[in-house]
One Martini backbone bead per residue (centre of mass of N, CA, C, O) as a GRO file, in nm:
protein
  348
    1UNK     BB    1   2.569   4.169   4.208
    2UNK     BB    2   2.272   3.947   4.215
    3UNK     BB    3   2.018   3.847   4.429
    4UNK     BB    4   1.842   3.619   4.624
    5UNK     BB    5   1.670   3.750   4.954
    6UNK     BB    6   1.627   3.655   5.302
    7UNK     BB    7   1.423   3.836   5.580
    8UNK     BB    8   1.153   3.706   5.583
    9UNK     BB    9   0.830   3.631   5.584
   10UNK     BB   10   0.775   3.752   5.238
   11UNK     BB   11   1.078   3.870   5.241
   12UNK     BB   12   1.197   3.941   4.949
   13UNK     BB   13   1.509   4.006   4.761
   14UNK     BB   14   1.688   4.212   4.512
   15UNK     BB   15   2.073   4.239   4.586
   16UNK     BB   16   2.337   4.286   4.651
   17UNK     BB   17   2.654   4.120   4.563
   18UNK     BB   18   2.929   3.958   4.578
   19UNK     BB   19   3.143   3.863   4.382
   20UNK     BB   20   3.231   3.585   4.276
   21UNK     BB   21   3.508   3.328   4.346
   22UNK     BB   22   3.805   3.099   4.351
   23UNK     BB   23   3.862   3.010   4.668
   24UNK     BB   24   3.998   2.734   4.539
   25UNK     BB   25   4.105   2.451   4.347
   26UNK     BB   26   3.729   2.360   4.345
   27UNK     BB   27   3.649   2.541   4.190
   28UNK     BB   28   3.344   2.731   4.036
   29UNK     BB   29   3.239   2.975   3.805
   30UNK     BB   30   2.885   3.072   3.723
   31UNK     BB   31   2.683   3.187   3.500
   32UNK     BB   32   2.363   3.255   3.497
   33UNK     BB   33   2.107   3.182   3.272
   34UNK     BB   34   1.893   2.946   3.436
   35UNK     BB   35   1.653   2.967   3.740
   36UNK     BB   36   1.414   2.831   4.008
   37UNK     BB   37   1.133   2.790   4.157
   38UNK     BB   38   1.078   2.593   4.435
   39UNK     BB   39   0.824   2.412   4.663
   40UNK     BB   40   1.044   2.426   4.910
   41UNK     BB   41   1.104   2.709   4.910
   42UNK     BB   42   0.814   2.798   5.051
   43UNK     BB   43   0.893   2.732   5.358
   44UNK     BB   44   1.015   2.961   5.368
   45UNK     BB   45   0.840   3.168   5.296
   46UNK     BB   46   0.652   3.090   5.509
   47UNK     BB   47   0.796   3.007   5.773
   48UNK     BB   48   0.889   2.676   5.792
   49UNK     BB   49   1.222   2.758   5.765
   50UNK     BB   50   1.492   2.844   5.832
   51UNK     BB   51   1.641   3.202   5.831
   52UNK     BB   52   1.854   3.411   5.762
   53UNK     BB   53   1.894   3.738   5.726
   54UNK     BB   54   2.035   3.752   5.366
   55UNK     BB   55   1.994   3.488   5.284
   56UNK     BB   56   1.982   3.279   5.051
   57UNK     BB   57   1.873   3.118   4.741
   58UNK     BB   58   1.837   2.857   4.552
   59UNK     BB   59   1.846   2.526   4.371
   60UNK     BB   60   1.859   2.592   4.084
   61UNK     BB   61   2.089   2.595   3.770
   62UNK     BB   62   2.241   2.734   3.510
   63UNK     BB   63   2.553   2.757   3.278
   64UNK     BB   64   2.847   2.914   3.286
   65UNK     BB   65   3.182   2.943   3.287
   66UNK     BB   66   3.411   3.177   3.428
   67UNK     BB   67   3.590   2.997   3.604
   68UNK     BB   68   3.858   2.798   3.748
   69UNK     BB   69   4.045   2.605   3.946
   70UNK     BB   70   4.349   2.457   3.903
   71UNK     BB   71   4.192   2.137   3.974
   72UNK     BB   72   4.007   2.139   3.731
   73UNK     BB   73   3.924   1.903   3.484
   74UNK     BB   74   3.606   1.924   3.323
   75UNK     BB   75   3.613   2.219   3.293
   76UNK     BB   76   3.532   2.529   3.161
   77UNK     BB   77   3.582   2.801   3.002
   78UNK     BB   78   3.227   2.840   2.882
   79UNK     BB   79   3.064   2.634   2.961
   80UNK     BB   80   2.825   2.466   3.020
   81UNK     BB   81   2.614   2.381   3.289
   82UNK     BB   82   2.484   2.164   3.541
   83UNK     BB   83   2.311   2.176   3.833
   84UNK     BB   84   2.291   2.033   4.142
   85UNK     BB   85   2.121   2.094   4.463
   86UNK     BB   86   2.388   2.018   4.513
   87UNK     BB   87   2.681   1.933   4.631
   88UNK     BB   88   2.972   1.730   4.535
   89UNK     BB   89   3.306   1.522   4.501
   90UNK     BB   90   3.291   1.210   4.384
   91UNK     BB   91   3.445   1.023   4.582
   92UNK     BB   92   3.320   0.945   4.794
   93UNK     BB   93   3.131   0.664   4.905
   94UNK     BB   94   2.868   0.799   4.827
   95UNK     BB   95   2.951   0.861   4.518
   96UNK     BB   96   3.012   0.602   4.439
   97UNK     BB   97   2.742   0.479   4.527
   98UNK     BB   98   2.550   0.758   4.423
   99UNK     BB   99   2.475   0.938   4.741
  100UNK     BB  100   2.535   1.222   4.676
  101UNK     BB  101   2.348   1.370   4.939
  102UNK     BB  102   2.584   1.201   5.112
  103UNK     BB  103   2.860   1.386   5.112
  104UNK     BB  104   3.100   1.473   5.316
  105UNK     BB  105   3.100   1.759   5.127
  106UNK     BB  106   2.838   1.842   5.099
  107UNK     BB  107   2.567   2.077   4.990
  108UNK     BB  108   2.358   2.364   4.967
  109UNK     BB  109   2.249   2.569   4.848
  110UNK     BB  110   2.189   2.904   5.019
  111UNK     BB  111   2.366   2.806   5.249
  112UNK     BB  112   2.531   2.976   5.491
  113UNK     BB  113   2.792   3.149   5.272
  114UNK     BB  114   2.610   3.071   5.004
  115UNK     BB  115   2.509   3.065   4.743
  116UNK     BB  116   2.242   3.110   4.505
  117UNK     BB  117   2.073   3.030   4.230
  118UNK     BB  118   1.917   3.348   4.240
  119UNK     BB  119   2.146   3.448   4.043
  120UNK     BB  120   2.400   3.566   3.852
  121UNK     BB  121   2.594   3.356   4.033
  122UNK     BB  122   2.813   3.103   4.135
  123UNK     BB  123   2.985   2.913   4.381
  124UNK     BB  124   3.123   2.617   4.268
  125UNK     BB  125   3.202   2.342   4.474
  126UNK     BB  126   3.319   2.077   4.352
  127UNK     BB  127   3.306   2.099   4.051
  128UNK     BB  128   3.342   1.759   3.923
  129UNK     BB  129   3.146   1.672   4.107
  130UNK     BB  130   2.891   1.866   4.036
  131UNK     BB  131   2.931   1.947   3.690
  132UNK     BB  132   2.749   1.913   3.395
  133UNK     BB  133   2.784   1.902   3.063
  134UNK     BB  134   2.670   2.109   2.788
  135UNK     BB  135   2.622   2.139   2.531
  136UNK     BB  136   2.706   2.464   2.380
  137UNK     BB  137   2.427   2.507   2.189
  138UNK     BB  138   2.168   2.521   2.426
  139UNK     BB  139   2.191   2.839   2.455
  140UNK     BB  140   2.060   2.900   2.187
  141UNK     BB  141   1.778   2.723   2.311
  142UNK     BB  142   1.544   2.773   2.491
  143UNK     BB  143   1.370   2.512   2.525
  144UNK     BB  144   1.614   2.340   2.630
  145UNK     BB  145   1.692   2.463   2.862
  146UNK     BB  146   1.465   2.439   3.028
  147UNK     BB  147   1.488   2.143   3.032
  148UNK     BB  148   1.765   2.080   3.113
  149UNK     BB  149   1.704   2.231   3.413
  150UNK     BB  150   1.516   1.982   3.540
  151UNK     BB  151   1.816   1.825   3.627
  152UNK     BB  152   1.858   1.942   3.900
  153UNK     BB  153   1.568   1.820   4.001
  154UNK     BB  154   1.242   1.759   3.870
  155UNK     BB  155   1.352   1.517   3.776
  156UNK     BB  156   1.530   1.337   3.931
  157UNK     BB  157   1.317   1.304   4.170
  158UNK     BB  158   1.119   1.190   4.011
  159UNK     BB  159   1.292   0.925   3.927
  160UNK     BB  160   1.318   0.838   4.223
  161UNK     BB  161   1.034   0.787   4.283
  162UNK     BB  162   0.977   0.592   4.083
  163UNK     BB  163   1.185   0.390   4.163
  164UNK     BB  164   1.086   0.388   4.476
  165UNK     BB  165   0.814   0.232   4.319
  166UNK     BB  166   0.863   0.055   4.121
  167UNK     BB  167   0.871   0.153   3.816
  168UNK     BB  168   0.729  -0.061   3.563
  169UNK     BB  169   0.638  -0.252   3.361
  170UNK     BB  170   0.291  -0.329   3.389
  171UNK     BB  171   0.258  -0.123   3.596
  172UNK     BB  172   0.113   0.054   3.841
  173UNK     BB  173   0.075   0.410   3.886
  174UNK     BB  174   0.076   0.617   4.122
  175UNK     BB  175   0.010   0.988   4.203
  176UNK     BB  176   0.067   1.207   4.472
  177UNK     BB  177   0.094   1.496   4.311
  178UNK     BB  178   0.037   1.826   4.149
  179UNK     BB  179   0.327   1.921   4.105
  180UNK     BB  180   0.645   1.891   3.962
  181UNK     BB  181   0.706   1.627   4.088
  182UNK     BB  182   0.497   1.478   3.992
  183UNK     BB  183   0.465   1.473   3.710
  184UNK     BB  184   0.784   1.403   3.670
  185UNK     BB  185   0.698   1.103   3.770
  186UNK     BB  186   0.486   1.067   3.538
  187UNK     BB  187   0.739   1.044   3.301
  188UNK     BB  188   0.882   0.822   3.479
  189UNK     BB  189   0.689   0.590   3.440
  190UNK     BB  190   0.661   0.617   3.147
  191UNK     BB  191   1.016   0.527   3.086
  192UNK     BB  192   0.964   0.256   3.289
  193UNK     BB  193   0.663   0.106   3.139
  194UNK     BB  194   0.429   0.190   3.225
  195UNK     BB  195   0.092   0.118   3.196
  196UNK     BB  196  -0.038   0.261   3.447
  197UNK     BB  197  -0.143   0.619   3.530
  198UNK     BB  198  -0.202   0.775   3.828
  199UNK     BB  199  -0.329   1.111   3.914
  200UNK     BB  200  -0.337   1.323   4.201
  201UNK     BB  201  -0.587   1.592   4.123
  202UNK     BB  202  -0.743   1.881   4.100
  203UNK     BB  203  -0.578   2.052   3.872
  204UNK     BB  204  -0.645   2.082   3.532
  205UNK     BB  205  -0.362   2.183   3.409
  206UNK     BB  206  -0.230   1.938   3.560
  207UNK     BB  207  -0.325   1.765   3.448
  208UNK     BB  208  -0.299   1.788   3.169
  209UNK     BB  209   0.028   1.734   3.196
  210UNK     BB  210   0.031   1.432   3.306
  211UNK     BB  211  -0.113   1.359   3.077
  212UNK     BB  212   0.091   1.409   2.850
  213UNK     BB  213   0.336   1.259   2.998
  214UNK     BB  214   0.088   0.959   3.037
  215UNK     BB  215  -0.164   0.967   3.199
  216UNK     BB  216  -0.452   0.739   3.228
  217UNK     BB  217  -0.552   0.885   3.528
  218UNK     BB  218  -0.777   1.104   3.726
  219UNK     BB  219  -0.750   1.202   4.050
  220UNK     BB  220  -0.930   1.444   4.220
  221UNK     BB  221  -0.980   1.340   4.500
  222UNK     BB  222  -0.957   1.326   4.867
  223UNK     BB  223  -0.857   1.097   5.059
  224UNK     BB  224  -1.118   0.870   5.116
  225UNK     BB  225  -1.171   0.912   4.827
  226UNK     BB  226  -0.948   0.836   4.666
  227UNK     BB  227  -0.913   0.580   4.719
  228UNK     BB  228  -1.174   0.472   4.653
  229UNK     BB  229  -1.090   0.558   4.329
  230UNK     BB  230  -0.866   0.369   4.279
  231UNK     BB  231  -0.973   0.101   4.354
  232UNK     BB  232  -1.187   0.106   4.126
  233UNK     BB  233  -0.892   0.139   3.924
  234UNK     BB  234  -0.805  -0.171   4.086
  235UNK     BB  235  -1.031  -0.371   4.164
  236UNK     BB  236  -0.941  -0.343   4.482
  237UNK     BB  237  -0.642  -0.266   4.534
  238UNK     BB  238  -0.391  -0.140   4.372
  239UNK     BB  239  -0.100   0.001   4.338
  240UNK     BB  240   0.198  -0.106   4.301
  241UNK     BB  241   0.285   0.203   4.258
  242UNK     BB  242   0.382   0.496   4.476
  243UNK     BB  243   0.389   0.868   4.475
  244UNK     BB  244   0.518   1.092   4.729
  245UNK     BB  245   0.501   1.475   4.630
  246UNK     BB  246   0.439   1.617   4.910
  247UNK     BB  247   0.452   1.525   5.267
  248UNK     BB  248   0.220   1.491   5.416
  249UNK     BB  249   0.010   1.293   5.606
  250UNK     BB  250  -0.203   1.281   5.394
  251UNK     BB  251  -0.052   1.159   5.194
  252UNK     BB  252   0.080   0.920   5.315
  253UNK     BB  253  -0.213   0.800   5.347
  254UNK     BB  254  -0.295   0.752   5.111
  255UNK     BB  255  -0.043   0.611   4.996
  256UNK     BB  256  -0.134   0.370   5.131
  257UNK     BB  257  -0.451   0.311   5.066
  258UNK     BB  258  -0.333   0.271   4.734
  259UNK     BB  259  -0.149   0.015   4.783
  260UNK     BB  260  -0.073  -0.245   4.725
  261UNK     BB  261  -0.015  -0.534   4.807
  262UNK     BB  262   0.352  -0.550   4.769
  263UNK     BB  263   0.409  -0.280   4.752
  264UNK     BB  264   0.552   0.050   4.670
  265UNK     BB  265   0.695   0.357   4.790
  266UNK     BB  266   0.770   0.670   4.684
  267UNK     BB  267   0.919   0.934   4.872
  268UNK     BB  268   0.995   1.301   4.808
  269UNK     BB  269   0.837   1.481   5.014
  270UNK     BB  270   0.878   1.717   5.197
  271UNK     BB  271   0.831   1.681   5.554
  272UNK     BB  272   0.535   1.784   5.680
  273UNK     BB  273   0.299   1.826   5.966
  274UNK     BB  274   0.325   1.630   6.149
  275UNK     BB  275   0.174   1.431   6.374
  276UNK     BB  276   0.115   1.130   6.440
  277UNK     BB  277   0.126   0.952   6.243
  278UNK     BB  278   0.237   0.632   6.127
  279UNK     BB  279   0.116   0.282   6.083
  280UNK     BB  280   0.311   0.063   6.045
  281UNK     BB  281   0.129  -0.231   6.061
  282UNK     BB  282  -0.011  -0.159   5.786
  283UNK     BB  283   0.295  -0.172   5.642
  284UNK     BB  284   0.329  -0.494   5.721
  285UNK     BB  285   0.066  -0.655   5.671
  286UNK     BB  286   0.096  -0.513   5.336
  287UNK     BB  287   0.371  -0.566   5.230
  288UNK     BB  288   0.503  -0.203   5.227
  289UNK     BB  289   0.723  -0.021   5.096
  290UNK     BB  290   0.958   0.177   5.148
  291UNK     BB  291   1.127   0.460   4.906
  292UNK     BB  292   1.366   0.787   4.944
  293UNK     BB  293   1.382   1.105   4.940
  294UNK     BB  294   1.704   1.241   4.877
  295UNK     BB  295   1.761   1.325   4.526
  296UNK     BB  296   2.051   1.209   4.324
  297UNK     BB  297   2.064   1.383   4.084
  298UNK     BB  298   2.354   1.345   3.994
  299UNK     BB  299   2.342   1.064   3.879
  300UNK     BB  300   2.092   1.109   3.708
  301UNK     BB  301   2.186   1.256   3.486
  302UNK     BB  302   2.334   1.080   3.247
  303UNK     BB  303   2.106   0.923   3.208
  304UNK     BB  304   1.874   1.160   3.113
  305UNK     BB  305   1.991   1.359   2.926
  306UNK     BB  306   1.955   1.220   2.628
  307UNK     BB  307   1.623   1.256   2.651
  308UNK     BB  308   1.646   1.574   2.630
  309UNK     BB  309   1.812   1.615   2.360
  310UNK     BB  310   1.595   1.471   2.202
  311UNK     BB  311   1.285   1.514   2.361
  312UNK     BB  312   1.140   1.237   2.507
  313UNK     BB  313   1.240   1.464   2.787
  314UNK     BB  314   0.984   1.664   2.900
  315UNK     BB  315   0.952   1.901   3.142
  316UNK     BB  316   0.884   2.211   3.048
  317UNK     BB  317   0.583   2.257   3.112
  318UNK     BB  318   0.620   2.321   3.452
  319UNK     BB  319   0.660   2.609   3.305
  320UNK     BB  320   0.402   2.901   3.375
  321UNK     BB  321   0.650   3.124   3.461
  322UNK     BB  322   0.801   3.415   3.370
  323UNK     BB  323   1.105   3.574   3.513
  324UNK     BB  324   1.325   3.754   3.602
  325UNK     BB  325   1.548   3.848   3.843
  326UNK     BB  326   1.356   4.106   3.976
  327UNK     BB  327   1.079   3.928   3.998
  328UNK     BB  328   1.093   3.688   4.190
  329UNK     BB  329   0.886   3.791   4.435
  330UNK     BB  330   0.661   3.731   4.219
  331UNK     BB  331   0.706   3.421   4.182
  332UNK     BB  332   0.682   3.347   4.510
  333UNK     BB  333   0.382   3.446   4.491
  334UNK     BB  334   0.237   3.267   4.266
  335UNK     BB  335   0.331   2.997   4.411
  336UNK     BB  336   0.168   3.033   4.702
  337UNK     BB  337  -0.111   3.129   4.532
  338UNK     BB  338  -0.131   2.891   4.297
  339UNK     BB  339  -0.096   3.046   3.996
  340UNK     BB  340   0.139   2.897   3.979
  341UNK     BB  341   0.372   2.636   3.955
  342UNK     BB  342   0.638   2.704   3.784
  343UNK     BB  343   0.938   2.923   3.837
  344UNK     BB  344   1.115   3.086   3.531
  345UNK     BB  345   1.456   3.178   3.543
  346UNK     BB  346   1.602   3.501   3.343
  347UNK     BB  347   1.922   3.581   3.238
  348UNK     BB  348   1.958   3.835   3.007
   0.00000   0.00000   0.00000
């Protein structure tokens, strides 16, 4: 089969490679019918995050069962199902208590020795646990895949954020970073009843996108001048809920800046670049609560799904260009040169 292979920074190939087999009795393989480029995927390409030469890669996908072991029971060949951007067995403490993330049998797409999502096929270890099935029917509706797909990662994520930045009734909400997790962030604390929603971006099409999602204001400013422009917008306080959806030192600088006394940040940006750190007095001195990581989105698929499937929550917009499977290592680069917002892979 085909997938996509990482052999050095800038360095994307797609190349033949083992057909995946279900070499457990927990295993299932999934003919992939769809999946994306994520802007974390972008830290191995730029060799910000170590991989060897002809790793695999990419860890959001849907797709088809091809074939099950023995012990699997929810799924079979032929259904749809998607995949949460790790896989996890479902039964240990922390699957039943929801932080399938940290499943002591679990582990990340594209880790060496396995699949990653950017392939024709996927060897999914702990089928039960890891795969959600999805209508039948929406294998044939282009644009519902689509949709469905951001539960593997950025609804998922972005839903987390919200939660941990306690996105509820009534709250302001900033986000701070306009990429695919920003927005969904913003979609997300939409259906958690948001009254205003701040999001902070250069990027006008992604703002436009934000605004749609939900965003009842939009700031371009960053740094020192995005503070004062939230602040300007929340009386001189700031926001109750905020999410930092970017990762850098100065993004969590902004998002502490911008949170109301007593508010709390979600932060779900993958941690890159940091130098001092953060004083953690001032967010002591001005009781604000810190909450978020790697987001649970296995647990979190089946809240969302319902919202999906009716139209409600619709995070497709995020895709704003399509390549085949073989055109990925294009989708890597207009992604890198933020030509691209998310790259958007149909196989078949």
């Amino acid at each position: 089969m085909r997938a996509t292979t990482i052999h050095a920074p800038y360095d994307m190939r797609v190349e033949d490679v083992p057909e995946p087999v279900a070499q457990l009795p927990t295993d299932a393989v999934v003919r992939v019918l769809r999946a994306c480029i994520c802007g974390s995927d972008l830290w191995a390409y730029r060799g910000e995050a170590a991989r060897q030469p002809g790793q695999r890669i990419g860890h959001e996908f849907l797709g088809i069962v091809e074939e099950t072991g023995s012990e699997v029971s929810t799924v079979r060949r032929g259904d749809l199902v998607v995949a949460p951007f790790m896989w996890s067995d479902g039964v240990c403490d922390y699957c039943r208590e929801g932080l399938t993330t940290s499943c002591e049998h679990g582990g990340f797409w594209g880790a060496v020795g396995h699949d990653g999502g950017q392939g024709e096929a996927v060897r999914v270890p702990f089928a039960d646990g890891t795969l959600v099935q999805l209508p039948k029917d929406a294998a044939s509706d282009d644009h519902l895949l689509s949709a469905l797909l951001t539960l593997s990662d950025v609804l998922g994520t972005g839903h987390h954020a919200a939660l941990g930045a306690g996105a509820r009734p009534g709250a302001t909400v900033a986000v701070v970073g306009d990429g695919a997790v920003g927005l969904c962030a913003v979609l997300a604390a939409k259906r958690l009843g948001a009254e205003r929603i701040i999001a902070l971006g250069r990027h006008e099409v992604r703002t436009d996108i934000a605004r749609r999602f939900g965003a009842t204001d939009v700031v371009a400013e960053r740094g020192d001048a995005a503070v004062e422009a939230v602040r300007e917008l929340t009386r001189g306080q700031g926001a109750h809920s905020v999410v930092e959806a970017v990762g850098t030192e100065q993004s969590m600088r902004t998002a502490v800046g911008i949170t109301r006394d007593g508010g709390a940040i979600g932060f779900v940006g993958v941690p890159h670049g940091s130098g001092t750190g953060l004083d953690l007095g001032v967010m002591f001195d001005r009781n604000i609560a810190l909450r978020g990581g790697v987001a649970p989105v296995r647990a979190y698929i089946p809240e969302l799904l319902p919202g999906v499937l009716d139209g409600a929550l619709d995070a497709s917009p995020v895709f704003d260009m399509t390549v085949g499977l073989e055109g990925v290592p294009d989708g890597y680069k207009a992604m890198d040169e933020r030509t691209a917002l998310k790259v958007l892979v149909i196989n078949g």
